[in-house]
Short mmCIF file of C-alpha atoms in Angstrom, two decimals:
data_model
loop_
_atom_site.label_atom_id
_atom_site.label_comp_id
_atom_site.label_asym_id
_atom_site.label_seq_id
_atom_site.Cartn_x
_atom_site.Cartn_y
_atom_site.Cartn_z
CA GLN A 1 13.23 -3.18 -12.10
CA VAL A 2 11.23 -3.48 -8.88
CA GLN A 3 9.31 -6.45 -7.52
CA LEU A 4 6.57 -6.07 -4.91
CA VAL A 5 5.07 -8.91 -2.88
CA GLU A 6 2.16 -8.25 -0.52
CA SER A 7 1.08 -10.38 2.41
CA GLY A 8 -0.94 -10.11 5.60
CA GLY A 9 -4.46 -10.13 4.24
CA GLY A 10 -7.17 -12.30 5.72
CA SER A 11 -10.65 -12.43 7.18
CA VAL A 12 -11.52 -10.52 10.33
CA LEU A 13 -14.59 -9.35 12.19
CA ALA A 14 -15.56 -5.71 12.16
CA GLY A 15 -13.52 -3.78 14.69
CA GLY A 16 -10.54 -6.04 14.24
CA SER A 17 -7.06 -5.28 12.94
CA LEU A 18 -4.70 -6.49 10.23
CA ARG A 19 -1.23 -5.45 9.17
CA LEU A 20 -0.37 -5.69 5.52
CA SER A 21 3.22 -5.98 4.35
CA CYS A 22 4.78 -5.28 0.98
CA VAL A 23 8.33 -6.47 0.47
CA TYR A 24 10.12 -4.69 -2.37
CA SER A 25 13.21 -5.95 -4.14
CA GLY A 26 15.28 -4.97 -7.10
CA TYR A 27 16.83 -1.59 -7.70
CA LEU A 28 16.39 0.82 -4.78
CA TYR A 29 15.51 4.29 -5.98
CA THR A 30 16.23 7.31 -3.81
CA ARG A 31 13.08 9.20 -4.85
CA TYR A 32 9.79 7.38 -4.77
CA PHE A 33 6.20 7.20 -3.66
CA MET A 34 5.02 3.96 -2.09
CA SER A 35 1.28 3.49 -1.88
CA TRP A 36 -1.50 1.15 -0.89
CA TYR A 37 -4.52 0.90 -3.16
CA ARG A 38 -7.63 -1.21 -2.84
CA GLN A 39 -10.26 -2.51 -5.18
CA ALA A 40 -13.61 -3.89 -4.12
CA PRO A 41 -15.69 -6.08 -6.48
CA GLY A 42 -17.41 -3.94 -9.08
CA LYS A 43 -15.56 -0.80 -8.05
CA GLU A 44 -12.56 1.08 -9.34
CA ARG A 45 -9.18 0.82 -7.69
CA GLU A 46 -8.74 3.61 -5.15
CA LEU A 47 -5.80 5.12 -3.32
CA VAL A 48 -5.73 4.30 0.39
CA SER A 49 -2.47 5.77 1.61
CA SER A 50 0.95 6.91 0.43
CA ILE A 51 4.40 7.59 1.82
CA ASP A 52 7.19 9.30 -0.06
CA SER A 53 10.95 9.12 0.12
CA ASP A 54 10.95 12.09 2.53
CA GLY A 55 8.63 10.23 4.90
CA SER A 56 5.55 12.32 4.23
CA THR A 57 2.30 10.41 4.46
CA SER A 58 -1.23 10.88 3.20
CA TYR A 59 -4.49 9.03 3.68
CA ALA A 60 -7.85 8.77 2.00
CA GLU A 61 -10.66 10.23 4.08
CA PRO A 62 -12.42 6.90 4.77
CA VAL A 63 -9.33 5.49 6.50
CA LYS A 64 -7.95 8.52 8.32
CA GLY A 65 -7.46 7.80 11.99
CA ARG A 66 -7.77 4.05 11.47
CA PHE A 67 -4.94 3.10 9.07
CA THR A 68 -1.24 3.87 9.39
CA ILE A 69 1.32 3.55 6.63
CA SER A 70 4.98 3.03 7.46
CA GLN A 71 8.13 1.58 6.02
CA ASP A 72 11.20 -0.21 7.30
CA SER A 73 14.02 0.61 4.92
CA ALA A 74 16.33 -1.93 6.54
CA LYS A 75 13.84 -4.67 5.65
CA ASN A 76 12.72 -3.11 2.34
CA THR A 77 9.17 -3.43 3.58
CA LEU A 78 6.13 -1.21 3.40
CA TYR A 79 3.37 -1.70 5.96
CA LEU A 80 -0.26 -0.77 6.36
CA GLN A 81 -1.60 -1.14 9.88
CA MET A 82 -5.38 -1.31 9.69
CA ASN A 83 -7.40 -0.87 12.89
CA SER A 84 -11.12 -0.59 13.57
CA LEU A 85 -11.84 -2.40 10.34
CA LYS A 86 -15.27 -2.04 8.77
CA PRO A 87 -17.09 -4.26 6.26
CA GLU A 88 -16.62 -1.51 3.67
CA ASP A 89 -12.85 -2.01 3.95
CA THR A 90 -13.27 -5.37 2.25
CA ALA A 91 -11.21 -5.35 -0.93
CA MET A 92 -8.11 -6.58 -2.65
CA TYR A 93 -5.23 -4.44 -1.42
CA TYR A 94 -2.34 -3.63 -3.73
CA CYS A 95 1.09 -2.18 -3.13
CA LYS A 96 2.35 0.32 -5.70
CA SER A 97 5.77 1.84 -6.21
CA PHE A 98 6.22 5.01 -8.25
CA VAL A 99 9.93 5.62 -8.68
CA ALA A 100 12.13 8.31 -10.16
CA ALA A 101 13.78 6.15 -12.78
CA ILE A 102 15.81 7.52 -15.69
CA PRO A 103 14.69 8.90 -18.07
CA SER A 104 11.21 8.97 -16.52
CA TRP A 105 9.20 7.86 -13.49
CA ARG A 106 7.99 4.24 -13.49
CA THR A 107 5.15 2.42 -11.80
CA TYR A 108 5.22 -1.09 -10.35
CA TRP A 109 2.40 -3.08 -8.78
CA GLY A 110 2.24 -6.09 -6.51
CA GLN A 111 -0.17 -8.98 -7.02
CA GLY A 112 -2.50 -7.98 -4.18
CA THR A 113 -3.68 -9.45 -0.91
CA GLN A 114 -7.34 -9.97 -0.02
CA VAL A 115 -8.89 -8.36 3.05
CA THR A 116 -12.38 -9.44 4.09
CA VAL A 117 -14.19 -7.80 7.00
CA SER A 118 -17.44 -9.32 8.20
CA SER A 119 -19.99 -7.79 10.51
#
């Protein structure tokens, strides 16, 4: 079992920055994908960025060059540094863990943290 707790959301002006955190607890799997998703009102949840257990990262086109995903294994924490924020980044941001459990991969979600960017 894995528990995920996000924090760091808030309200900022366009051009500002926020750093989201996702603390994970429970069983620590050696193979996993940790991701940030976001969901704006009236829209589907979308993938923002991912990092895998090998350290490889990926980003959605709208956030490339502005957001950086990272993790601190010693603190069991996933981060999303968000710079040059735009009003269209406004959404609820969720942390997701996709882990190589036995007998099959499992998905866990956090409760979300709200990010609001005003112009």
